[in-house]
Amino acid sequence: MIEGSHAWHHPVYVAILGLVAERAGLRPPSCPPAALEGIHRAMVRAGLSDLETYQARLEEDPALLDDLLVELTIGETYFFRNPEHFDFLRQEALPEISRRRGPEHVVRLWSAGCASGEEPYSLAVLMMEEGYEDRMRVYGTDVSRAALARARAATYGDWSLRGPQAHRMWPFLHQEGKRYHLERQVREHVHLGYLNLAQPSWPSATSGIREMDVILCRNVLIYFNRPTIQAVAHQLHATLAEGGFLITGPSDPSLNEFAPFDTLVTDWGIVYRRPGATPKAPRIAHRVTPAEAPAPPAAALPLAPPQAAPQPPPPIAAPDSALPGVEEARQALARGDWHEAALRAGVLQEDPGAAAVAVRALANLDLRAAVHACAEAAARHPLAGELRYLEALLLLGMGRLPESERAVRQALYLEPSLAVAHLTLGIILRRQGDPQGAKRAFRTAESLCAVLPPEAPVPLSDGESASKLEAVARAERTRLEREEAEENH
Ligand SMILES: C[S@@+](CC[C@H](N)C(=O)[O-])C[C@H]1O[C@@H](n2cnc3c(N)ncnc32)[C@H](O)[C@@H]1O
C-alpha cells in the first residue's frame, strides 16, 4: 500500500477511482483514507500485492471491479427497513394497482441495489401478507456478487432483524443456533440477479427488468455522481409501467429534476410515479410539479447563525425515552456493549433518543454505517438536534468538513444554545481556514458554559462539566488569537 498523506493523489489510485466512476458511476469517495484501505483489501483478496498490476487487472476483469465496489459502498440493510415505505405500498399503492390493472394482474416489484436480500424478501413477505401470493413477481438485483451470494443463501443473523418490523419475518424463518434460515415459500418468489445500475443494459426484456409496478431503489443513488444519477433516473422511469411507483431512500438525492416523474408528497414520504395512469389515490396528500418538489429534508432546513448574545440554555429535555427498551439500550451503550446497544436501539427507530443511541453504538462498530444510519435517522426526525450534532461529529471524524459544517449548523438552528455544537463548529471552521468564524463559535461556547453552574454537566457532552468545557473553548480561542497576533508581527 502506498503510505502517507499524499497517497491519495498517487496516479494509480486516481486511475482506479476513475475506472470505478466510469464503470459503476460512483462519485469520488467521501473518505479517501477509508477508500484507500478498501482498495488495498480488495487487492489482497485478488491475491495481488502490486498496485499497478491490480489496476491493469481491474481494467479487464469485471469480477475484480465488482469486488472492489463492495469496499467503496456499504451493503448495510435489514428487513422492513423504513417501514413507512411498506405501509405506503400496503395502504395506497397495492390497492390502487389492483383497482387499475384488475384482479388478475401479476404485480411486478423490483429491489434495485438489494444487497444481501433483506429488501426484496421483505417485499415478498408484504405481498404474501396482503394475499398476492399467486400474483406477484419480485426481482432483486445488485452489482455485488458477494452480496447476491448472501441473498441466495438467505441465512441471516440478528443484525438483519434489528428493524422495528422485523417480527413480520418470524413466520418465515427457522432458527439454527444464532442463524435464521428463510423458508423456501418466500425465497421462491424472489428472482435475484446481477445488474449494474450505472450501465445502459436495462430496462431489458431478457432480464425481466421492465414494466415494474413498484421499484425500491433505496440508499444506492447516494453513491452515484451526478451524470449517473441523471441516467439512472431516466432508466428507472423507463422501467416503470405507466402509473408505477418508485421509492428512494430518505438520504438519496431528489430525482424530480432528472426525469418526468410525478413527485408525490405522501403521508409516508416522497414517492415518484410514472405518469399515465388515472390519478386515484385519495390519501396521497399532495402532488407537486418538479419545480415545487421539495429538497431532501437535510437541505430543507434553513441555516441560522449562532445567537450573538446567547441566553442561558433552557434545561435540555432528557431524550425521549417513552418507549420501553430505550433505557436498556442506553445501559448497553454505557457499558460499551456496542452490538447489544445497536440491536436494542435499532428496533426503536421511531424514538429520536433511541436513534441517537443506535448511531453512537454503530460509530464504534462501523463508522461509515454510522454516518449512513445517522443521516437516515436525522431525515426521519428532522427536529432532533442531537442527531444533526452526532452527524456533524461523525463527518468531522471522517474529514468531511463542509458536510460536517452543514450538519452542525442545522443542529444549532434546532438548538441554538447547544454549547458542544458551537465548540464543534469552531473546530470545523478553524480546520477550514476561517479563524474569525472559529473564534466567534468558541466565544459563544464559552459564554453558554459560563452561565451554567461550574460542575453542571453540559448537555450532550458525555457528562463533561461546564467549567471544563468553558476552559477548552477558551484555550481554543486564545490559541487562535495568539496565532493571529504572531502573524501580524
Ligand atoms: C446500502 S445498500 C442498500 C440496500 C437496500 N436497498 C436498502 O436500502 O436497505 C447499497 C447497495 O447498492 C449496491 N450498489 C452500489 N453501486 C451499484 C451499482 N452501480 N449498481 C447496482 N448496485 C449498486 C451495493 O452493492 C450495495 O449492496
Short mmCIF file of C-alpha atoms and ligand atoms in Angstrom, two decimals:
data_model
loop_
_atom_site.label_atom_id
_atom_site.label_comp_id
_atom_site.label_asym_id
_atom_site.label_seq_id
_atom_site.Cartn_x
_atom_site.Cartn_y
_atom_site.Cartn_z
CA MET A 1 0.00 0.00 0.00
CA ILE A 2 1.23 3.48 -0.78
CA GLU A 3 1.53 5.31 2.54
CA GLY A 4 1.43 8.96 3.56
CA SER A 5 -0.98 11.84 3.48
CA HIS A 6 -0.48 12.36 -0.27
CA ALA A 7 -1.04 8.69 -1.13
CA TRP A 8 -4.48 9.68 -2.23
CA HIS A 9 -3.12 11.68 -5.18
CA HIS A 10 -0.99 8.84 -6.44
CA PRO A 11 -1.79 8.40 -10.15
CA VAL A 12 -2.63 4.71 -9.79
CA TYR A 13 -5.24 5.39 -7.09
CA VAL A 14 -6.61 8.24 -9.19
CA ALA A 15 -6.82 5.88 -12.19
CA ILE A 16 -8.55 3.17 -10.14
CA LEU A 17 -11.18 5.60 -8.91
CA GLY A 18 -11.59 6.96 -12.44
CA LEU A 19 -12.38 3.43 -13.57
CA VAL A 20 -14.87 2.99 -10.71
CA ALA A 21 -16.58 6.26 -11.71
CA GLU A 22 -16.71 5.27 -15.37
CA ARG A 23 -17.96 1.71 -14.92
CA ALA A 24 -20.11 1.95 -11.78
CA GLY A 25 -20.95 5.66 -11.69
CA LEU A 26 -19.62 6.16 -8.15
CA ARG A 27 -18.79 9.66 -7.05
CA PRO A 28 -15.36 10.33 -5.51
CA PRO A 29 -15.18 8.72 -2.06
CA SER A 30 -16.16 10.97 0.80
CA CYS A 31 -13.46 9.47 3.00
CA PRO A 32 -10.28 8.97 0.95
CA PRO A 33 -8.29 7.14 3.67
CA ALA A 34 -11.09 4.58 4.11
CA ALA A 35 -11.29 4.14 0.32
CA LEU A 36 -7.52 3.57 0.12
CA GLU A 37 -7.80 0.86 2.73
CA GLY A 38 -10.70 -0.68 0.83
CA ILE A 39 -8.70 -0.74 -2.40
CA HIS A 40 -5.87 -2.38 -0.52
CA ARG A 41 -8.17 -5.07 0.96
CA ALA A 42 -9.67 -5.82 -2.46
CA MET A 43 -6.17 -6.07 -3.93
CA VAL A 44 -5.15 -8.57 -1.24
CA ARG A 45 -8.32 -10.61 -1.92
CA ALA A 46 -7.33 -10.68 -5.58
CA GLY A 47 -4.01 -12.22 -4.49
CA LEU A 48 -2.00 -9.22 -5.69
CA SER A 49 0.48 -7.01 -3.92
CA ASP A 50 1.42 -4.60 -6.68
CA LEU A 51 -0.96 -1.69 -7.20
CA GLU A 52 -0.16 -1.18 -10.88
CA THR A 53 -0.76 -4.85 -11.68
CA TYR A 54 -4.03 -4.63 -9.76
CA GLN A 55 -5.09 -1.57 -11.77
CA ALA A 56 -4.34 -3.36 -15.04
CA ARG A 57 -6.31 -6.44 -13.92
CA LEU A 58 -9.25 -4.26 -12.88
CA GLU A 59 -9.46 -2.87 -16.41
CA GLU A 60 -10.03 -6.30 -17.90
CA ASP A 61 -11.71 -8.38 -15.20
CA PRO A 62 -15.25 -7.18 -14.33
CA ALA A 63 -15.45 -9.56 -11.37
CA LEU A 64 -12.49 -7.78 -9.75
CA LEU A 65 -14.17 -4.43 -10.22
CA ASP A 66 -17.39 -5.75 -8.67
CA ASP A 67 -15.39 -6.98 -5.71
CA LEU A 68 -13.82 -3.53 -5.29
CA LEU A 69 -17.26 -1.88 -5.31
CA VAL A 70 -18.10 -3.81 -2.16
CA GLU A 71 -15.35 -1.84 -0.43
CA LEU A 72 -16.48 1.52 -1.75
CA THR A 73 -20.18 1.23 -0.91
CA ILE A 74 -21.97 -0.01 2.21
CA GLY A 75 -24.05 -3.15 1.87
CA GLU A 76 -25.90 -2.19 5.02
CA THR A 77 -29.56 -3.30 5.06
CA TYR A 78 -32.17 -5.04 7.19
CA PHE A 79 -35.68 -6.46 6.98
CA PHE A 80 -38.51 -3.96 6.60
CA ARG A 81 -36.12 -1.00 6.66
CA ASN A 82 -38.09 2.26 6.58
CA PRO A 83 -41.40 0.58 7.46
CA GLU A 84 -43.33 3.64 6.29
CA HIS A 85 -42.47 2.70 2.70
CA PHE A 86 -44.04 -0.72 3.17
CA ASP A 87 -47.06 0.96 4.80
CA PHE A 88 -47.42 3.15 1.72
CA LEU A 89 -47.33 0.10 -0.54
CA ARG A 90 -49.87 -1.76 1.60
CA GLN A 91 -52.30 1.08 2.16
CA GLU A 92 -52.05 3.01 -1.11
CA ALA A 93 -50.03 1.58 -3.94
CA LEU A 94 -51.23 -2.06 -3.96
CA PRO A 95 -54.97 -1.27 -3.73
CA GLU A 96 -54.53 1.38 -6.43
CA ILE A 97 -52.63 -1.01 -8.74
CA SER A 98 -55.26 -3.70 -8.17
CA ARG A 99 -58.11 -1.33 -8.96
CA ARG A 100 -56.42 -0.04 -12.07
CA ARG A 101 -54.97 -3.25 -13.51
CA GLY A 102 -57.61 -5.68 -12.38
CA PRO A 103 -57.57 -8.66 -10.01
CA GLU A 104 -55.68 -10.93 -12.44
CA HIS A 105 -52.68 -8.66 -12.80
CA VAL A 106 -49.37 -10.12 -11.60
CA VAL A 107 -47.78 -7.29 -9.64
CA ARG A 108 -44.12 -6.71 -10.53
CA LEU A 109 -41.76 -5.34 -7.89
CA TRP A 110 -38.03 -4.65 -8.08
CA SER A 111 -35.49 -4.00 -5.35
CA ALA A 112 -32.69 -2.23 -7.27
CA GLY A 113 -29.49 -2.47 -5.21
CA CYS A 114 -30.83 -5.23 -2.98
CA ALA A 115 -27.54 -6.01 -1.16
CA SER A 116 -27.93 -9.25 0.82
CA GLY A 117 -31.62 -9.65 0.01
CA GLU A 118 -33.46 -8.35 3.08
CA GLU A 119 -35.28 -5.76 0.96
CA PRO A 120 -36.73 -8.00 -1.81
CA TYR A 121 -37.60 -10.67 0.76
CA SER A 122 -39.45 -8.04 2.82
CA LEU A 123 -41.35 -7.10 -0.34
CA ALA A 124 -42.26 -10.74 -0.90
CA VAL A 125 -43.50 -11.09 2.69
CA LEU A 126 -45.55 -7.91 2.38
CA MET A 127 -47.16 -9.31 -0.77
CA MET A 128 -47.90 -12.61 0.95
CA GLU A 129 -49.43 -10.80 3.93
CA GLU A 130 -51.67 -8.92 1.52
CA GLY A 131 -52.85 -12.05 -0.31
CA TYR A 132 -50.83 -11.63 -3.52
CA GLU A 133 -49.02 -14.95 -3.13
CA ASP A 134 -50.20 -16.17 -6.55
CA ARG A 135 -49.85 -12.93 -8.45
CA MET A 136 -46.55 -11.32 -7.68
CA ARG A 137 -43.08 -11.33 -9.13
CA VAL A 138 -40.27 -9.81 -7.09
CA TYR A 139 -36.83 -9.03 -8.51
CA GLY A 140 -33.68 -8.21 -6.53
CA THR A 141 -30.51 -7.07 -8.27
CA ASP A 142 -27.14 -5.79 -7.17
CA VAL A 143 -23.67 -5.18 -8.55
CA SER A 144 -22.03 -7.04 -5.67
CA ARG A 145 -21.75 -10.74 -6.42
CA ALA A 146 -20.76 -11.36 -2.79
CA ALA A 147 -23.97 -9.70 -1.58
CA LEU A 148 -26.02 -11.67 -4.11
CA ALA A 149 -24.46 -14.91 -2.86
CA ARG A 150 -25.59 -13.99 0.67
CA ALA A 151 -29.06 -13.14 -0.67
CA ARG A 152 -29.26 -16.55 -2.36
CA ALA A 153 -28.12 -18.33 0.81
CA ALA A 154 -30.91 -16.43 2.64
CA THR A 155 -29.45 -17.14 6.07
CA TYR A 156 -29.40 -14.18 8.41
CA GLY A 157 -28.28 -13.10 11.86
CA ASP A 158 -29.84 -10.82 14.49
CA TRP A 159 -28.31 -7.81 12.77
CA SER A 160 -30.63 -8.22 9.77
CA LEU A 161 -33.58 -8.43 12.13
CA ARG A 162 -32.92 -5.26 14.10
CA GLY A 163 -35.61 -3.13 12.43
CA PRO A 164 -38.85 -2.25 14.22
CA GLN A 165 -40.93 -4.50 11.96
CA ALA A 166 -38.61 -7.49 11.69
CA HIS A 167 -41.23 -9.54 13.55
CA ARG A 168 -43.08 -9.81 10.23
CA MET A 169 -40.33 -12.15 9.07
CA TRP A 170 -40.65 -14.56 12.02
CA PRO A 171 -43.34 -16.79 10.47
CA PHE A 172 -40.95 -17.47 7.59
CA LEU A 173 -37.70 -18.09 9.47
CA HIS A 174 -36.41 -21.15 11.22
CA GLN A 175 -33.59 -20.84 13.66
CA GLU A 176 -30.43 -22.90 13.83
CA GLY A 177 -28.13 -21.71 16.57
CA LYS A 178 -27.61 -17.99 16.03
CA ARG A 179 -28.68 -18.04 12.38
CA TYR A 180 -32.11 -17.82 10.79
CA HIS A 181 -32.95 -19.55 7.52
CA LEU A 182 -35.60 -18.08 5.30
CA GLU A 183 -38.28 -20.53 4.16
CA ARG A 184 -38.41 -21.58 0.53
CA GLN A 185 -42.01 -20.28 0.47
CA VAL A 186 -40.59 -16.71 0.47
CA ARG A 187 -37.37 -17.37 -1.41
CA GLU A 188 -39.10 -18.81 -4.44
CA HIS A 189 -40.91 -15.54 -5.10
CA VAL A 190 -37.69 -13.55 -5.42
CA HIS A 191 -35.58 -13.58 -8.59
CA LEU A 192 -32.07 -12.45 -7.82
CA GLY A 193 -29.56 -11.34 -10.40
CA TYR A 194 -26.53 -9.22 -11.19
CA LEU A 195 -27.26 -5.75 -12.54
CA ASN A 196 -25.02 -2.71 -12.63
CA LEU A 197 -27.34 0.28 -12.45
CA ALA A 198 -24.68 2.52 -13.95
CA GLN A 199 -24.75 0.63 -17.28
CA PRO A 200 -27.30 1.13 -20.04
CA SER A 201 -28.18 -2.60 -20.09
CA TRP A 202 -31.63 -2.09 -18.59
CA PRO A 203 -34.61 -1.97 -18.85
CA SER A 204 -34.48 -5.27 -20.65
CA ALA A 205 -36.98 -7.92 -21.61
CA THR A 206 -34.30 -10.61 -21.27
CA SER A 207 -33.54 -9.95 -17.61
CA GLY A 208 -37.18 -9.22 -16.76
CA ILE A 209 -36.25 -5.74 -15.52
CA ARG A 210 -39.08 -3.86 -17.25
CA GLU A 211 -42.72 -2.84 -16.72
CA MET A 212 -42.43 -2.63 -12.94
CA ASP A 213 -45.39 -1.63 -10.81
CA VAL A 214 -43.12 -0.85 -7.86
CA ILE A 215 -39.40 -0.11 -7.67
CA LEU A 216 -37.48 0.34 -4.43
CA CYS A 217 -34.12 1.92 -5.18
CA ARG A 218 -33.09 2.96 -1.69
CA ASN A 219 -29.71 4.01 -0.36
CA VAL A 220 -27.96 3.36 -3.67
CA LEU A 221 -28.22 6.67 -5.51
CA ILE A 222 -26.25 8.35 -2.72
CA TYR A 223 -23.10 6.73 -4.10
CA PHE A 224 -23.52 7.96 -7.67
CA ASN A 225 -22.08 11.01 -9.37
CA ARG A 226 -24.48 13.47 -10.97
CA PRO A 227 -24.35 12.18 -14.57
CA THR A 228 -25.03 8.67 -13.28
CA ILE A 229 -27.95 9.84 -11.10
CA GLN A 230 -29.40 11.53 -14.17
CA ALA A 231 -29.00 8.44 -16.38
CA VAL A 232 -30.32 6.09 -13.68
CA ALA A 233 -33.34 8.36 -13.08
CA HIS A 234 -34.21 8.11 -16.78
CA GLN A 235 -33.77 4.37 -16.82
CA LEU A 236 -35.84 3.93 -13.65
CA HIS A 237 -38.59 5.99 -15.27
CA ALA A 238 -38.42 3.85 -18.40
CA THR A 239 -38.52 0.66 -16.30
CA LEU A 240 -41.76 1.61 -14.53
CA ALA A 241 -45.08 0.58 -16.02
CA GLU A 242 -47.41 3.52 -16.55
CA GLY A 243 -48.68 4.53 -13.12
CA GLY A 244 -45.87 2.58 -11.41
CA PHE A 245 -44.32 3.80 -8.15
CA LEU A 246 -40.65 4.43 -7.33
CA ILE A 247 -39.44 4.85 -3.76
CA THR A 248 -35.91 6.02 -2.90
CA GLY A 249 -34.18 6.30 0.49
CA PRO A 250 -34.51 9.32 2.81
CA SER A 251 -30.90 10.36 2.18
CA ASP A 252 -30.93 9.71 -1.57
CA PRO A 253 -30.77 12.70 -3.94
CA SER A 254 -34.00 14.09 -5.32
CA LEU A 255 -34.87 12.76 -8.80
CA ASN A 256 -37.59 15.11 -9.95
CA GLU A 257 -35.23 17.37 -11.92
CA PHE A 258 -33.83 14.43 -13.88
CA ALA A 259 -36.82 12.56 -15.30
CA PRO A 260 -40.51 13.35 -15.91
CA PHE A 261 -41.85 11.74 -12.74
CA ASP A 262 -44.90 12.88 -10.85
CA THR A 263 -43.49 13.64 -7.41
CA LEU A 264 -45.96 12.83 -4.65
CA VAL A 265 -45.57 14.12 -1.12
CA THR A 266 -47.41 11.44 0.83
CA ASP A 267 -48.08 10.76 4.49
CA TRP A 268 -45.29 8.18 4.19
CA GLY A 269 -42.63 10.30 2.48
CA ILE A 270 -41.81 11.24 -1.09
CA VAL A 271 -42.83 8.82 -3.82
CA TYR A 272 -42.15 9.14 -7.54
CA ARG A 273 -44.63 7.94 -10.09
CA ARG A 274 -44.53 7.41 -13.81
CA PRO A 275 -47.50 9.36 -15.14
CA GLY A 276 -50.03 7.79 -17.43
CA ALA A 277 -52.49 6.23 -15.03
CA THR A 278 -55.65 7.84 -13.72
CA PRO A 279 -54.59 9.61 -10.54
CA LYS A 280 -56.81 8.00 -7.94
CA ALA A 281 -55.04 7.78 -4.65
CA PRO A 282 -57.17 9.60 -2.09
CA ARG A 283 -54.69 9.60 0.81
CA ILE A 284 -51.79 10.86 -1.28
CA ALA A 285 -51.50 14.19 0.42
CA HIS A 286 -50.16 16.45 -2.28
CA ARG A 287 -49.00 16.09 -5.84
CA VAL A 288 -46.24 18.54 -6.78
CA THR A 289 -44.73 19.63 -10.05
CA PRO A 290 -40.98 19.13 -10.45
CA ALA A 291 -40.40 22.84 -9.88
CA GLU A 292 -42.05 22.84 -6.45
CA ALA A 293 -40.80 19.44 -5.36
CA PRO A 294 -39.08 19.63 -2.01
CA ALA A 295 -35.38 19.20 -1.48
CA PRO A 296 -34.40 16.28 0.73
CA PRO A 297 -35.02 17.05 4.41
CA ALA A 298 -31.40 17.77 5.28
CA ALA A 299 -31.11 20.51 2.71
CA ALA A 300 -34.54 21.92 3.50
CA LEU A 301 -33.64 23.31 6.90
CA PRO A 302 -32.77 26.97 6.77
CA LEU A 303 -29.42 27.76 8.32
CA ALA A 304 -29.17 30.34 11.05
CA PRO A 305 -26.04 31.82 12.55
CA PRO A 306 -25.46 31.04 16.22
CA GLN A 307 -27.09 33.56 18.54
CA ALA A 308 -24.84 36.57 19.02
CA ALA A 309 -25.77 37.05 22.67
CA PRO A 310 -26.61 33.64 24.00
CA GLN A 311 -29.36 33.20 26.52
CA PRO A 312 -28.90 30.78 29.40
CA PRO A 313 -29.66 27.37 27.96
CA PRO A 314 -33.08 26.03 28.78
CA PRO A 315 -32.92 22.76 30.66
CA ILE A 316 -32.41 20.25 27.88
CA ALA A 317 -35.17 17.72 27.99
CA ALA A 318 -33.99 14.22 28.73
CA PRO A 319 -34.03 12.35 25.45
CA ASP A 320 -37.46 10.95 24.82
CA SER A 321 -37.30 7.56 26.39
CA ALA A 322 -41.00 6.83 26.47
CA LEU A 323 -40.59 3.59 24.55
CA PRO A 324 -39.77 0.55 26.64
CA GLY A 325 -36.30 -0.72 25.86
CA VAL A 326 -34.59 2.63 25.34
CA GLU A 327 -33.15 2.57 28.83
CA GLU A 328 -31.73 -0.93 28.32
CA ALA A 329 -30.13 0.27 25.08
CA ARG A 330 -28.60 3.24 26.90
CA GLN A 331 -27.24 0.95 29.60
CA ALA A 332 -25.69 -1.33 26.98
CA LEU A 333 -24.09 1.74 25.41
CA ALA A 334 -22.79 2.93 28.77
CA ARG A 335 -21.08 -0.39 29.46
CA GLY A 336 -19.55 -0.44 25.97
CA ASP A 337 -21.64 -3.30 24.61
CA TRP A 338 -21.98 -1.64 21.20
CA HIS A 339 -23.57 -4.55 19.41
CA GLU A 340 -26.23 -5.05 22.07
CA ALA A 341 -26.91 -1.29 22.22
CA ALA A 342 -27.24 -1.01 18.43
CA LEU A 343 -29.52 -4.03 18.27
CA ARG A 344 -31.76 -2.84 21.11
CA ALA A 345 -31.93 0.78 19.95
CA GLY A 346 -32.19 -0.10 16.26
CA VAL A 347 -35.66 -1.57 16.70
CA LEU A 348 -36.91 1.63 18.33
CA GLN A 349 -36.24 3.98 15.48
CA GLU A 350 -39.43 5.95 15.91
CA ASP A 351 -37.87 7.37 19.08
CA PRO A 352 -35.22 10.02 18.29
CA GLY A 353 -33.40 9.31 21.57
CA ALA A 354 -33.13 5.62 20.67
CA ALA A 355 -31.98 6.52 17.16
CA ALA A 356 -29.17 8.57 18.72
CA VAL A 357 -28.16 5.63 20.93
CA ALA A 358 -28.09 3.36 17.86
CA VAL A 359 -25.87 5.84 16.00
CA ARG A 360 -23.47 6.21 18.93
CA ALA A 361 -23.20 2.42 19.20
CA LEU A 362 -22.73 1.95 15.46
CA ALA A 363 -19.99 4.57 15.47
CA ASN A 364 -17.91 2.12 17.47
CA LEU A 365 -18.62 -0.74 15.09
CA ASP A 366 -18.60 0.72 11.59
CA LEU A 367 -18.07 4.44 11.09
CA ARG A 368 -19.42 4.55 7.56
CA ALA A 369 -22.55 2.63 8.55
CA ALA A 370 -22.99 5.04 11.47
CA VAL A 371 -22.85 8.08 9.16
CA HIS A 372 -25.40 6.44 6.94
CA ALA A 373 -27.69 5.48 9.83
CA CYS A 374 -27.37 8.96 11.30
CA ALA A 375 -28.38 10.69 8.07
CA GLU A 376 -31.32 8.34 7.82
CA ALA A 377 -32.38 8.96 11.43
CA ALA A 378 -31.95 12.73 11.05
CA ALA A 379 -34.19 12.68 7.98
CA ARG A 380 -36.78 10.69 9.95
CA HIS A 381 -36.59 13.07 12.94
CA PRO A 382 -35.92 16.45 11.31
CA LEU A 383 -36.33 18.32 14.61
CA ALA A 384 -33.82 16.26 16.60
CA GLY A 385 -30.80 18.50 17.11
CA GLU A 386 -28.85 15.69 18.75
CA LEU A 387 -28.93 13.62 15.55
CA ARG A 388 -27.62 16.53 13.48
CA TYR A 389 -24.91 17.12 16.06
CA LEU A 390 -23.90 13.44 16.00
CA GLU A 391 -23.85 13.54 12.21
CA ALA A 392 -21.52 16.54 12.37
CA LEU A 393 -19.18 14.72 14.75
CA LEU A 394 -19.07 11.61 12.58
CA LEU A 395 -18.43 13.62 9.41
CA LEU A 396 -15.76 15.63 11.20
CA GLY A 397 -14.10 12.36 12.23
CA MET A 398 -14.03 11.36 8.56
CA GLY A 399 -12.57 14.70 7.47
CA ARG A 400 -15.74 15.64 5.56
CA LEU A 401 -15.59 19.26 6.72
CA PRO A 402 -18.16 21.10 4.56
CA GLU A 403 -20.79 18.42 5.23
CA SER A 404 -19.90 18.45 8.90
CA GLU A 405 -20.31 22.24 9.00
CA ARG A 406 -23.72 21.95 7.38
CA ALA A 407 -24.85 19.35 9.90
CA VAL A 408 -23.63 21.30 12.93
CA ARG A 409 -25.31 24.47 11.69
CA GLN A 410 -28.53 22.51 11.34
CA ALA A 411 -28.09 21.27 14.92
CA LEU A 412 -27.64 24.88 16.05
CA TYR A 413 -30.65 26.02 14.11
CA LEU A 414 -32.66 23.47 16.08
CA GLU A 415 -30.92 24.03 19.43
CA PRO A 416 -29.13 27.40 19.37
CA SER A 417 -27.87 27.02 22.94
CA LEU A 418 -26.05 23.72 22.39
CA ALA A 419 -22.57 24.63 23.66
CA VAL A 420 -20.93 21.45 22.35
CA ALA A 421 -22.21 22.23 18.85
CA HIS A 422 -20.67 25.75 18.97
CA LEU A 423 -17.40 24.19 20.08
CA THR A 424 -17.57 21.70 17.22
CA LEU A 425 -18.41 24.47 14.76
CA GLY A 426 -15.32 26.33 15.95
CA ILE A 427 -13.14 23.30 15.31
CA ILE A 428 -14.60 22.79 11.85
CA LEU A 429 -14.18 26.44 10.89
CA ARG A 430 -10.60 26.51 12.19
CA ARG A 431 -9.79 23.45 10.12
CA GLN A 432 -11.42 25.06 7.09
CA GLY A 433 -9.22 28.15 7.46
CA ASP A 434 -11.82 30.55 8.90
CA PRO A 435 -10.19 31.76 12.15
CA GLN A 436 -12.63 34.66 12.63
CA GLY A 437 -15.66 32.38 12.38
CA ALA A 438 -13.94 29.84 14.62
CA LYS A 439 -13.21 32.47 17.29
CA ARG A 440 -16.84 33.59 17.28
CA ALA A 441 -18.02 30.00 17.70
CA PHE A 442 -15.57 29.31 20.57
CA ARG A 443 -16.60 32.54 22.28
CA THR A 444 -20.27 31.54 22.07
CA ALA A 445 -19.46 28.12 23.53
CA GLU A 446 -17.59 29.84 26.39
CA SER A 447 -20.50 32.18 27.16
CA LEU A 448 -23.01 29.33 27.13
CA CYS A 449 -20.91 27.31 29.57
CA ALA A 450 -20.28 30.35 31.77
CA VAL A 451 -23.96 30.74 32.61
CA LEU A 452 -24.17 27.17 33.91
CA PRO A 453 -23.09 26.13 37.43
CA PRO A 454 -19.39 25.14 37.06
CA GLU A 455 -19.97 21.49 37.92
CA ALA A 456 -23.15 21.08 35.88
CA PRO A 457 -22.81 18.57 33.06
CA VAL A 458 -23.06 20.21 29.64
CA PRO A 459 -25.87 18.76 27.52
CA LEU A 460 -24.72 16.14 25.01
CA SER A 461 -21.14 16.34 26.24
CA ASP A 462 -20.96 12.85 27.76
CA GLY A 463 -21.01 14.36 31.25
CA GLU A 464 -18.29 16.99 30.77
CA SER A 465 -18.65 19.82 33.33
CA ALA A 466 -19.45 23.39 32.28
CA SER A 467 -16.19 24.74 33.74
CA LYS A 468 -14.10 22.14 31.88
CA LEU A 469 -15.78 22.76 28.55
CA GLU A 470 -15.56 26.52 29.03
CA ALA A 471 -11.81 26.13 29.59
CA VAL A 472 -11.47 24.06 26.41
CA ALA A 473 -13.33 26.65 24.33
CA ARG A 474 -11.27 29.46 25.87
CA ALA A 475 -8.00 27.65 25.17
CA GLU A 476 -9.02 27.14 21.55
CA ARG A 477 -9.96 30.79 21.15
CA THR A 478 -6.82 32.16 22.79
CA ARG A 479 -4.67 29.87 20.64
CA LEU A 480 -6.24 31.44 17.53
CA GLU A 481 -5.75 34.94 18.94
CA ARG A 482 -2.10 34.18 19.66
CA GLU A 483 -1.58 32.86 16.14
CA GLU A 484 -3.24 35.96 14.73
CA ALA A 485 -1.02 38.24 16.83
CA GLU A 486 2.09 36.37 15.67
CA GLU A 487 1.05 36.72 12.04
CA ASN A 488 0.51 40.47 12.46
CA HIS A 489 4.01 40.96 13.84
C1 LIG B 1 -26.81 0.42 1.38
S1 LIG B 1 -27.07 -0.93 0.29
C2 LIG B 1 -28.79 -0.73 0.03
C3 LIG B 1 -29.57 -1.97 0.32
C4 LIG B 1 -31.08 -1.78 0.30
N1 LIG B 1 -31.53 -1.18 -0.92
C5 LIG B 1 -31.52 -0.95 1.47
O1 LIG B 1 -31.84 0.24 1.33
O2 LIG B 1 -31.54 -1.47 2.59
C6 LIG B 1 -26.35 -0.30 -1.21
C7 LIG B 1 -26.21 -1.36 -2.28
O3 LIG B 1 -26.01 -0.69 -3.52
C8 LIG B 1 -25.22 -1.52 -4.32
N2 LIG B 1 -24.67 -0.77 -5.45
C9 LIG B 1 -23.69 0.18 -5.44
N3 LIG B 1 -23.42 0.57 -6.69
C10 LIG B 1 -24.25 -0.13 -7.52
C11 LIG B 1 -24.42 -0.16 -8.92
N4 LIG B 1 -23.68 0.58 -9.74
N5 LIG B 1 -25.36 -1.00 -9.41
C12 LIG B 1 -26.10 -1.78 -8.60
N6 LIG B 1 -25.98 -1.79 -7.26
C13 LIG B 1 -25.05 -0.98 -6.73
C14 LIG B 1 -24.16 -2.01 -3.33
O4 LIG B 1 -23.51 -3.17 -3.80
C15 LIG B 1 -24.99 -2.25 -2.07
O5 LIG B 1 -25.40 -3.59 -1.97
#
